[in-house]
Amino acid sequence: MTREMEEILEAVWIAEESGTPTRERVRALSHGDWSDSLLAEMVAAGLVELPGDVIRMTDTGRCRSAGLIRRKRLGEVLLDRVLNLKGDKAEAIVCEFEHGVIPEVEKSICVLLGHPTECPHGRRIPPGHCCLNHEVDITQRITCVTDLEIGQKIRIAYVRPSSHDMLHKLLNLGLRPGVVIEIHQKRPTFIVRFEGMEVAMDEEVAAHLHGWRWEP
Amino acid sequence: MLAGQDNVGRSTLFERLCDRQEPERSGHPGAIRKGTWQDYLGEVVLLCPPGANTIFMENEDEVTTKRLLLDGSPTGLLFVADARNLKRSLTLLLHYADFGVPLLIVLNMVDEALVRNLRVDADRLARLLGVPVVSTVAVEGGGVNNLRSRTGEVARLTAQLPLPGAVRRYLEEAEKVTPGRRLARGLLLSALAEDDVVRHHLDRRLSPDESEALRQLITATKNSLLKAPDLLLLEVYQSAAEHLTESVLETTSSPSLPLIDRVGMWARNPITGIPIALAVLSLMFLVVGKLGAEFLVEQLEGRLFGELLVPATRTFLEGHTAPPLLVRALVGEFGLLSTGLALSLGLVMPVLLTFYAAFGLLENSGYMVRLAVLLHRTFRRIGLSGKAVLPVILGFSCITMAVLSTRILNHRRERILATLLLVLGIPCAPLLSVMLVLLGDLPVWGGPFIFGFVLLQVGLVGHFANRLLPGRPTPLLLEIPPLRLPKLFPLLHNALRRTWFFLHEALPVFLLATFLLFVLDEAGGIALLERLAAPVLSGLIGLPPESVNVFLLSTIRREAGVALLADYVHRGAFTPVQIVINLLLVTFLIPCVNTILVIVKELGTKAALAICAFVVTYALLLGSLLNLVLNRVVEFFSS
């Protein structure tokens, strides 16, 4: 799903909250590009349906849209209540936030904020699994690969190597932020598996990789 | 030009495509291979540089490939992509395509991808990129004819790379400061990433003013970027490759691990891996030691040469009253037939052939890397880490080649250490082959003692050299290719080819050396040398005078020396202790001429002299010591 599609899905959600999501209203609410071909692509991707003048989300589309809205509004709460950032600056950050934040972090923020139900503008925040389960502990925090057990997975958040050269090697192998790796072996060397590839590394190299524990 | 990463079947494809190949010098790593085939339009020349796995890393293999791409002005690029890991291949492809060379994608190993439930939509990939895509299974030759007939369809990539704003502006500005040059985007991007090869290339193409303007522009752009440009561009290529892969890759059902992948996992796990390693090494010993060194040698050297050719020639010559000098030159102690040909073809060749077959199996199956993972910690103790395991294992094939392959090590420290250990302790395949034959003549303790001793001293020397040399070992970071079962025919074909190249190079030297020894012997030089060397050899090290010949021949080719030793042993001139000492000395003492030349070339005269001086002194001291100790020990046990 492209960013433009995400913007439209979000606009449909907001339009739904205050009435019928007609094409005209969605178009006015959307921040991204707008074209009929884009809508057609979204229909083909199974995200929306177009009965008459209305844009209706499919189940898949609604699920994606809820996630986007949830992240956006959680971001607004975080910036408003915790970081005390308001106005245009906050708006710009939130825009990036909703598209960039990975689910593992989203959950931690929600727990940190005490499962807020409304954004600073008084709009409803779609609840996540953590809200329904009333989770109070932040289980998700950045962990180093060397602290994991065999079989556990991690989504790389950052790579902090000893040298530019090492960073280059790691990135060239495809070990970059966002990639989910699985620990396969810790002795005699670390072996991680990702994207159908296996890489062997010393413990000191593995210690450069940090990320979020990944549970599908 | 044929390019791609390592382990994607480049070499196999090269061999399949070309009808004729220029004899590569026994397949030295890092060399550009050249081959040709006939097309309906004429002869097609194909160049194949070594595999490049990274971009902007500037290791030697990558530099070779990029130089060929920029300065060799190829008419087209056949890019071998791995269907099993398309994303990585496409990252490299997008980078090369940026240099504006017309290309064709060879999607190799589609069969192995299917086993892993991965299906690449080749047509869609071709449409998205605007270049032809041909699927192949190189090991079986599948798709190769199709590929040959389509090489003329190479085309420039039409897909556009999404670039960050600052980089786009840099490109626009760069075009303005180099008016009319129409530089390929890849050149400008690589220049921004401070790629030295590209920078030199541009310095030659641009006027000094343009170069300077471009340099200033690069500095300004770099200051405006939040990230190092090389990392930023790597990210750009990787994301584009990821996006492409997502649109063309179909994964069918949940990927359960195929059996071969599970075996691959067992092979690198210490609990299951060590028994597997022992089994593999025993199998190797069976093939090389029993089939090669015993059965085939007996047939060739013993029967063909010893019982048939040499006696027949002698009878023929003597029957025709040939001059005694000629008889001696052909079938005498240093005869061209009885020694030169019999030893090289009868003794070295069969063992080498079986060794190359067994070695090829380890290499092509991807088992070698797993062995490296298993042995890593052990190697770490002697200052070698990670990748250095590969040259050391390769050392059992040919030291010269192994010294060349230390290029894959990124640091000079590790290269010196690896070279030292290679020269000092690793017997190369030809030497090993003759040693294996000789082991049959030794008492039971001989074999384990020699190999145990070699291992022990590699460990000790490595340990101390590791402490003495400044710096610290580099950490391991190694991709493990999927395990695969190599096909029998290509394996044997490759072993034959390697043996052929070896003989091609070594046989003339072997014969010349034998002849020189013969001349020296006839002129009384050997007797003189024997007298001169007697105090050291007989006195200190306790070897019989014949060992002078062994050492003389060894300097030219190690295995020739040991082959001569084997000959003496069969005639009963050496005691077991003398054989052991002599074998050890040849293993340690003398790197063959080829190796010395390569070390000088790779590490410089100073390092080469230091390594050689150390090895010779060490070996002489060790020989004396062993003579003293071993004889006592043997006497003690026999009394």
Short mmCIF file of N, CA, C and O in Angstrom, two decimals, chain B residues 367-472:
data_model
loop_
_atom_site.label_atom_id
_atom_site.label_comp_id
_atom_site.label_asym_id
_atom_site.label_seq_id
_atom_site.Cartn_x
_atom_site.Cartn_y
_atom_site.Cartn_z
N TYR B 367 29.36 -26.45 1.73
CA TYR B 367 29.72 -27.04 3.02
C TYR B 367 30.90 -26.32 3.65
O TYR B 367 31.00 -26.19 4.86
N MET B 368 31.80 -25.83 2.78
CA MET B 368 33.03 -25.18 3.26
C MET B 368 32.72 -24.05 4.24
O MET B 368 33.38 -23.90 5.26
N VAL B 369 31.72 -23.23 3.91
CA VAL B 369 31.39 -22.10 4.76
C VAL B 369 30.90 -22.61 6.12
O VAL B 369 31.21 -22.03 7.17
N ARG B 370 30.17 -23.72 6.11
CA ARG B 370 29.68 -24.27 7.37
C ARG B 370 30.83 -24.79 8.21
O ARG B 370 30.84 -24.64 9.43
N LEU B 371 31.82 -25.36 7.55
CA LEU B 371 33.01 -25.80 8.25
C LEU B 371 33.71 -24.59 8.86
O LEU B 371 34.19 -24.63 9.99
N ALA B 372 33.72 -23.51 8.10
CA ALA B 372 34.34 -22.28 8.59
C ALA B 372 33.64 -21.81 9.86
O ALA B 372 34.29 -21.40 10.83
N VAL B 373 32.32 -21.88 9.86
CA VAL B 373 31.56 -21.46 11.04
C VAL B 373 31.90 -22.35 12.24
O VAL B 373 32.12 -21.88 13.35
N LEU B 374 31.99 -23.66 11.97
CA LEU B 374 32.31 -24.60 13.05
C LEU B 374 33.70 -24.35 13.62
O LEU B 374 33.91 -24.42 14.82
N LEU B 375 34.64 -24.08 12.70
CA LEU B 375 36.04 -23.96 13.13
C LEU B 375 36.38 -22.56 13.61
O LEU B 375 37.48 -22.33 14.10
N HIS B 376 35.43 -21.66 13.47
CA HIS B 376 35.75 -20.25 13.69
C HIS B 376 36.44 -19.97 15.02
O HIS B 376 37.46 -19.31 15.10
N ARG B 377 35.86 -20.52 16.10
CA ARG B 377 36.43 -20.20 17.42
C ARG B 377 37.85 -20.72 17.57
O ARG B 377 38.70 -20.06 18.16
N THR B 378 38.07 -21.92 17.00
CA THR B 378 39.41 -22.49 17.06
C THR B 378 40.39 -21.59 16.31
O THR B 378 41.48 -21.31 16.77
N PHE B 379 39.96 -21.14 15.15
CA PHE B 379 40.83 -20.30 14.35
C PHE B 379 41.07 -18.96 15.02
O PHE B 379 42.11 -18.34 14.86
N ARG B 380 40.08 -18.51 15.74
CA ARG B 380 40.19 -17.22 16.41
C ARG B 380 41.38 -17.20 17.35
O ARG B 380 42.05 -16.19 17.53
N ARG B 381 41.66 -18.37 17.95
CA ARG B 381 42.76 -18.43 18.90
C ARG B 381 44.10 -18.18 18.23
O ARG B 381 45.03 -17.76 18.88
N ILE B 382 44.19 -18.51 16.94
CA ILE B 382 45.46 -18.27 16.28
C ILE B 382 45.40 -17.00 15.45
O ILE B 382 46.14 -16.81 14.50
N GLY B 383 44.51 -16.12 15.83
CA GLY B 383 44.50 -14.79 15.23
C GLY B 383 43.80 -14.73 13.89
O GLY B 383 43.72 -13.68 13.28
N LEU B 384 43.34 -15.88 13.40
CA LEU B 384 42.62 -15.84 12.14
C LEU B 384 41.16 -15.88 12.47
O LEU B 384 40.73 -16.60 13.36
N SER B 385 40.38 -15.09 11.75
CA SER B 385 38.98 -15.15 12.09
C SER B 385 38.15 -15.23 10.84
O SER B 385 38.60 -14.87 9.77
N GLY B 386 36.95 -15.70 11.03
CA GLY B 386 35.96 -15.66 9.97
C GLY B 386 36.45 -16.14 8.64
O GLY B 386 36.78 -17.30 8.47
N LYS B 387 36.51 -15.20 7.73
CA LYS B 387 36.77 -15.56 6.35
C LYS B 387 38.11 -16.25 6.16
O LYS B 387 38.29 -16.97 5.21
N ALA B 388 39.07 -15.99 7.07
CA ALA B 388 40.40 -16.57 6.90
C ALA B 388 40.36 -18.09 6.88
O ALA B 388 41.28 -18.73 6.39
N VAL B 389 39.29 -18.65 7.41
CA VAL B 389 39.17 -20.10 7.40
C VAL B 389 39.17 -20.60 5.95
O VAL B 389 39.73 -21.65 5.64
N LEU B 390 38.57 -19.83 5.06
CA LEU B 390 38.48 -20.28 3.66
C LEU B 390 39.83 -20.39 2.98
O LEU B 390 40.13 -21.43 2.39
N PRO B 391 40.69 -19.34 3.02
CA PRO B 391 42.00 -19.52 2.41
C PRO B 391 42.78 -20.68 3.02
O PRO B 391 43.49 -21.38 2.30
N VAL B 392 42.64 -20.88 4.34
CA VAL B 392 43.40 -21.97 4.96
C VAL B 392 42.92 -23.31 4.41
O VAL B 392 43.73 -24.17 4.07
N ILE B 393 41.62 -23.47 4.28
CA ILE B 393 41.13 -24.74 3.74
C ILE B 393 41.54 -24.86 2.27
O ILE B 393 41.93 -25.91 1.79
N LEU B 394 41.51 -23.71 1.59
CA LEU B 394 41.94 -23.70 0.19
C LEU B 394 43.42 -24.06 0.09
O LEU B 394 43.88 -24.59 -0.91
N GLY B 395 44.17 -23.75 1.15
CA GLY B 395 45.60 -24.04 1.19
C GLY B 395 45.87 -25.52 1.00
O GLY B 395 46.92 -25.90 0.47
N PHE B 396 44.93 -26.34 1.40
CA PHE B 396 45.11 -27.78 1.20
C PHE B 396 44.99 -28.12 -0.28
O PHE B 396 45.25 -29.24 -0.68
N SER B 397 44.52 -27.16 -1.07
CA SER B 397 44.45 -27.39 -2.50
C SER B 397 45.72 -26.88 -3.17
O SER B 397 46.41 -27.60 -3.86
N CYS B 398 46.02 -25.61 -2.97
CA CYS B 398 47.23 -25.05 -3.56
C CYS B 398 47.60 -23.80 -2.78
O CYS B 398 46.78 -22.88 -2.67
N ILE B 399 48.81 -23.76 -2.26
CA ILE B 399 49.21 -22.65 -1.41
C ILE B 399 49.20 -21.34 -2.19
O ILE B 399 48.76 -20.30 -1.72
N THR B 400 49.70 -21.42 -3.42
CA THR B 400 49.78 -20.22 -4.24
C THR B 400 48.40 -19.59 -4.40
O THR B 400 48.21 -18.39 -4.24
N MET B 401 47.44 -20.46 -4.71
CA MET B 401 46.08 -19.99 -4.89
C MET B 401 45.52 -19.44 -3.58
O MET B 401 44.83 -18.42 -3.54
N ALA B 402 45.86 -20.13 -2.50
CA ALA B 402 45.36 -19.71 -1.19
C ALA B 402 45.93 -18.36 -0.80
O ALA B 402 45.21 -17.51 -0.27
N VAL B 403 47.22 -18.15 -1.10
CA VAL B 403 47.83 -16.86 -0.77
C VAL B 403 47.11 -15.76 -1.53
O VAL B 403 46.81 -14.70 -1.00
N LEU B 404 46.81 -16.05 -2.80
CA LEU B 404 46.06 -15.07 -3.59
C LEU B 404 44.68 -14.81 -2.99
O LEU B 404 44.20 -13.69 -2.96
N SER B 405 44.09 -15.88 -2.50
CA SER B 405 42.71 -15.73 -2.00
C SER B 405 42.66 -15.03 -0.65
O SER B 405 41.59 -14.69 -0.17
N THR B 406 43.83 -14.78 -0.03
CA THR B 406 43.79 -14.02 1.23
C THR B 406 43.33 -12.60 0.95
O THR B 406 43.11 -11.83 1.86
N ARG B 407 43.21 -12.26 -0.32
CA ARG B 407 42.66 -10.95 -0.69
C ARG B 407 41.29 -10.70 -0.10
O ARG B 407 40.90 -9.55 0.11
N ILE B 408 40.53 -11.77 0.13
CA ILE B 408 39.18 -11.56 0.67
C ILE B 408 39.26 -11.04 2.10
O ILE B 408 38.29 -10.55 2.63
N LEU B 409 40.44 -11.16 2.72
CA LEU B 409 40.58 -10.62 4.08
C LEU B 409 40.80 -9.12 3.95
O LEU B 409 41.58 -8.68 3.13
N ASN B 410 40.15 -8.39 4.80
CA ASN B 410 40.18 -6.94 4.60
C ASN B 410 41.40 -6.27 5.21
O ASN B 410 41.72 -5.15 4.88
N HIS B 411 42.07 -6.95 6.14
CA HIS B 411 43.16 -6.27 6.82
C HIS B 411 44.50 -6.94 6.55
O HIS B 411 44.60 -8.15 6.48
N ARG B 412 45.51 -6.08 6.41
CA ARG B 412 46.84 -6.56 6.10
C ARG B 412 47.36 -7.51 7.19
O ARG B 412 48.00 -8.51 6.91
N ARG B 413 47.02 -7.18 8.43
CA ARG B 413 47.47 -8.01 9.53
C ARG B 413 47.01 -9.45 9.34
O ARG B 413 47.79 -10.39 9.45
N GLU B 414 45.76 -9.59 9.01
CA GLU B 414 45.21 -10.93 8.85
C GLU B 414 45.81 -11.62 7.63
O GLU B 414 46.02 -12.83 7.63
N ARG B 415 46.09 -10.84 6.60
CA ARG B 415 46.68 -11.42 5.40
C ARG B 415 48.07 -11.96 5.70
O ARG B 415 48.43 -13.05 5.26
N ILE B 416 48.87 -11.19 6.45
CA ILE B 416 50.22 -11.64 6.77
C ILE B 416 50.15 -12.91 7.61
O ILE B 416 50.84 -13.90 7.34
N LEU B 417 49.29 -12.89 8.58
CA LEU B 417 49.14 -14.04 9.48
C LEU B 417 48.72 -15.29 8.70
O LEU B 417 49.29 -16.36 8.86
N ALA B 418 47.72 -15.10 7.85
CA ALA B 418 47.22 -16.24 7.08
C ALA B 418 48.31 -16.76 6.16
O ALA B 418 48.51 -17.98 6.03
N THR B 419 49.04 -15.85 5.50
CA THR B 419 50.09 -16.27 4.57
C THR B 419 51.17 -17.04 5.32
O THR B 419 51.63 -18.09 4.86
N LEU B 420 51.58 -16.52 6.48
CA LEU B 420 52.61 -17.18 7.27
C LEU B 420 52.19 -18.62 7.60
O LEU B 420 52.95 -19.56 7.41
N LEU B 421 50.97 -18.77 8.07
CA LEU B 421 50.50 -20.10 8.45
C LEU B 421 50.36 -21.01 7.24
O LEU B 421 50.63 -22.20 7.31
N LEU B 422 49.94 -20.43 6.13
CA LEU B 422 49.80 -21.23 4.91
C LEU B 422 51.14 -21.80 4.50
O LEU B 422 51.28 -22.98 4.21
N VAL B 423 52.16 -20.90 4.48
CA VAL B 423 53.47 -21.33 4.02
C VAL B 423 54.07 -22.31 5.02
O VAL B 423 54.69 -23.31 4.66
N LEU B 424 53.85 -22.04 6.28
CA LEU B 424 54.50 -22.82 7.32
C LEU B 424 53.87 -24.19 7.50
O LEU B 424 54.56 -25.18 7.64
N GLY B 425 52.59 -24.24 7.49
CA GLY B 425 52.02 -25.48 8.00
C GLY B 425 51.08 -26.25 7.12
O GLY B 425 50.69 -27.36 7.45
N ILE B 426 50.65 -25.68 6.02
CA ILE B 426 49.62 -26.38 5.28
C ILE B 426 50.23 -27.10 4.08
O ILE B 426 50.82 -26.46 3.21
N PRO B 427 50.11 -28.41 4.03
CA PRO B 427 50.59 -29.11 2.84
C PRO B 427 49.58 -28.94 1.72
O PRO B 427 48.39 -29.14 1.92
N CYS B 428 50.06 -28.55 0.53
CA CYS B 428 49.12 -28.37 -0.58
C CYS B 428 48.75 -29.73 -1.18
O CYS B 428 49.36 -30.74 -0.86
N ALA B 429 47.75 -29.73 -2.02
CA ALA B 429 47.21 -31.00 -2.53
C ALA B 429 48.27 -31.89 -3.17
O ALA B 429 48.34 -33.08 -2.85
N PRO B 430 49.09 -31.36 -4.08
CA PRO B 430 50.09 -32.25 -4.69
C PRO B 430 51.03 -32.83 -3.64
O PRO B 430 51.35 -34.02 -3.66
N LEU B 431 51.44 -31.97 -2.69
CA LEU B 431 52.34 -32.42 -1.64
C LEU B 431 51.63 -33.46 -0.76
O LEU B 431 52.16 -34.52 -0.45
N LEU B 432 50.40 -33.11 -0.43
CA LEU B 432 49.59 -33.98 0.42
C LEU B 432 49.43 -35.34 -0.24
O LEU B 432 49.50 -36.38 0.41
N SER B 433 49.24 -35.30 -1.55
CA SER B 433 49.00 -36.54 -2.27
C SER B 433 50.20 -37.47 -2.13
O SER B 433 50.05 -38.65 -1.83
N VAL B 434 51.40 -36.91 -2.31
CA VAL B 434 52.58 -37.76 -2.21
C VAL B 434 52.79 -38.19 -0.76
O VAL B 434 53.21 -39.31 -0.49
N MET B 435 52.47 -37.27 0.17
CA MET B 435 52.61 -37.62 1.57
C MET B 435 51.71 -38.79 1.92
O MET B 435 52.10 -39.70 2.64
N LEU B 436 50.50 -38.77 1.37
CA LEU B 436 49.56 -39.86 1.64
C LEU B 436 50.13 -41.19 1.15
O LEU B 436 49.99 -42.22 1.79
N VAL B 437 50.79 -41.13 -0.01
CA VAL B 437 51.37 -42.35 -0.54
C VAL B 437 52.47 -42.84 0.40
O VAL B 437 52.58 -44.03 0.71
N LEU B 438 53.27 -41.87 0.88
CA LEU B 438 54.40 -42.23 1.74
C LEU B 438 53.96 -42.80 3.08
O LEU B 438 54.66 -43.60 3.68
N LEU B 439 52.80 -42.33 3.55
CA LEU B 439 52.33 -42.77 4.87
C LEU B 439 52.24 -44.29 4.93
O LEU B 439 52.45 -44.89 5.98
N GLY B 440 51.96 -44.90 3.79
CA GLY B 440 51.86 -46.36 3.74
C GLY B 440 53.17 -47.02 4.13
O GLY B 440 53.19 -48.16 4.59
N ASP B 441 54.29 -46.32 3.93
CA ASP B 441 55.60 -46.90 4.23
C ASP B 441 56.03 -46.62 5.66
O ASP B 441 57.09 -47.06 6.07
N LEU B 442 55.23 -45.87 6.38
CA LEU B 442 55.63 -45.48 7.73
C LEU B 442 55.01 -46.40 8.76
O LEU B 442 53.97 -47.00 8.52
N PRO B 443 55.64 -46.49 9.94
CA PRO B 443 54.97 -47.20 11.03
C PRO B 443 53.68 -46.47 11.42
O PRO B 443 53.48 -45.32 11.02
N VAL B 444 52.86 -47.11 12.21
CA VAL B 444 51.53 -46.58 12.52
C VAL B 444 51.58 -45.16 13.10
O VAL B 444 50.73 -44.32 12.82
N TRP B 445 52.59 -44.88 13.89
CA TRP B 445 52.63 -43.56 14.54
C TRP B 445 52.96 -42.44 13.57
O TRP B 445 52.74 -41.26 13.86
N GLY B 446 53.49 -42.79 12.38
CA GLY B 446 53.99 -41.77 11.46
C GLY B 446 52.96 -40.74 11.06
O GLY B 446 53.16 -39.54 11.25
N GLY B 447 51.84 -41.21 10.50
CA GLY B 447 50.81 -40.29 9.98
C GLY B 447 50.28 -39.36 11.05
O GLY B 447 50.39 -38.12 10.91
N PRO B 448 49.72 -39.92 12.14
CA PRO B 448 49.20 -39.04 13.18
C PRO B 448 50.26 -38.09 13.71
O PRO B 448 49.97 -36.92 13.99
N PHE B 449 51.51 -38.56 13.81
CA PHE B 449 52.55 -37.69 14.34
C PHE B 449 52.76 -36.49 13.42
O PHE B 449 52.78 -35.34 13.86
N ILE B 450 52.91 -36.78 12.12
CA ILE B 450 53.17 -35.69 11.18
C ILE B 450 52.04 -34.67 11.20
O ILE B 450 52.26 -33.47 11.40
N PHE B 451 50.80 -35.15 11.05
CA PHE B 451 49.69 -34.20 10.96
C PHE B 451 49.43 -33.53 12.30
O PHE B 451 49.12 -32.34 12.37
N GLY B 452 49.60 -34.30 13.38
CA GLY B 452 49.44 -33.71 14.70
C GLY B 452 50.47 -32.63 14.92
O GLY B 452 50.16 -31.54 15.42
N PHE B 453 51.69 -32.91 14.48
CA PHE B 453 52.75 -31.93 14.67
C PHE B 453 52.49 -30.67 13.85
O PHE B 453 52.67 -29.55 14.33
N VAL B 454 52.06 -30.88 12.60
CA VAL B 454 51.75 -29.73 11.75
C VAL B 454 50.69 -28.87 12.41
O VAL B 454 50.84 -27.64 12.54
N LEU B 455 49.64 -29.51 12.92
CA LEU B 455 48.55 -28.77 13.57
C LEU B 455 49.06 -28.03 14.80
O LEU B 455 48.77 -26.85 15.00
N LEU B 456 49.84 -28.74 15.60
CA LEU B 456 50.35 -28.17 16.84
C LEU B 456 51.16 -26.92 16.56
O LEU B 456 51.00 -25.87 17.18
N GLN B 457 52.06 -27.04 15.57
CA GLN B 457 52.91 -25.88 15.36
C GLN B 457 52.18 -24.74 14.65
O GLN B 457 52.48 -23.58 14.90
N VAL B 458 51.17 -25.06 13.83
CA VAL B 458 50.35 -23.98 13.28
C VAL B 458 49.67 -23.25 14.44
O VAL B 458 49.64 -22.02 14.49
N GLY B 459 49.19 -24.03 15.40
CA GLY B 459 48.55 -23.44 16.56
C GLY B 459 49.50 -22.56 17.34
O GLY B 459 49.20 -21.41 17.65
N LEU B 460 50.70 -23.10 17.61
CA LEU B 460 51.66 -22.34 18.42
C LEU B 460 52.12 -21.08 17.71
O LEU B 460 52.08 -19.98 18.26
N VAL B 461 52.55 -21.26 16.45
CA VAL B 461 53.05 -20.10 15.71
C VAL B 461 51.94 -19.06 15.55
O VAL B 461 52.15 -17.87 15.75
N GLY B 462 50.73 -19.53 15.24
CA GLY B 462 49.60 -18.61 15.10
C GLY B 462 49.35 -17.85 16.38
O GLY B 462 49.18 -16.64 16.39
N HIS B 463 49.40 -18.58 17.48
CA HIS B 463 49.14 -17.97 18.78
C HIS B 463 50.14 -16.85 19.07
O HIS B 463 49.78 -15.75 19.43
N PHE B 464 51.43 -17.16 18.83
CA PHE B 464 52.44 -16.15 19.16
C PHE B 464 52.44 -15.01 18.14
O PHE B 464 52.57 -13.84 18.51
N ALA B 465 52.28 -15.37 16.86
CA ALA B 465 52.25 -14.31 15.84
C ALA B 465 51.08 -13.38 16.11
O ALA B 465 51.17 -12.16 15.96
N ASN B 466 49.98 -13.94 16.54
CA ASN B 466 48.79 -13.16 16.87
C ASN B 466 49.09 -12.16 17.98
O ASN B 466 48.64 -11.02 17.97
N ARG B 467 49.90 -12.61 18.94
CA ARG B 467 50.25 -11.71 20.05
C ARG B 467 51.24 -10.65 19.61
O ARG B 467 51.20 -9.52 20.07
N LEU B 468 52.20 -11.08 18.75
CA LEU B 468 53.29 -10.17 18.40
C LEU B 468 52.87 -9.11 17.40
O LEU B 468 53.28 -7.96 17.49
N LEU B 469 52.06 -9.52 16.41
CA LEU B 469 51.68 -8.55 15.38
C LEU B 469 50.76 -7.49 15.98
O LEU B 469 49.86 -7.81 16.75
N PRO B 470 50.99 -6.24 15.64
CA PRO B 470 50.12 -5.20 16.19
C PRO B 470 48.69 -5.31 15.65
O PRO B 470 48.47 -5.90 14.59
N GLY B 471 47.74 -4.78 16.37
CA GLY B 471 46.33 -4.82 15.92
C GLY B 471 45.60 -5.99 16.56
O GLY B 471 46.16 -6.74 17.36
N ARG B 472 44.34 -6.13 16.23
CA ARG B 472 43.56 -7.25 16.76
C ARG B 472 42.75 -7.90 15.64
O ARG B 472 42.52 -7.28 14.60
#
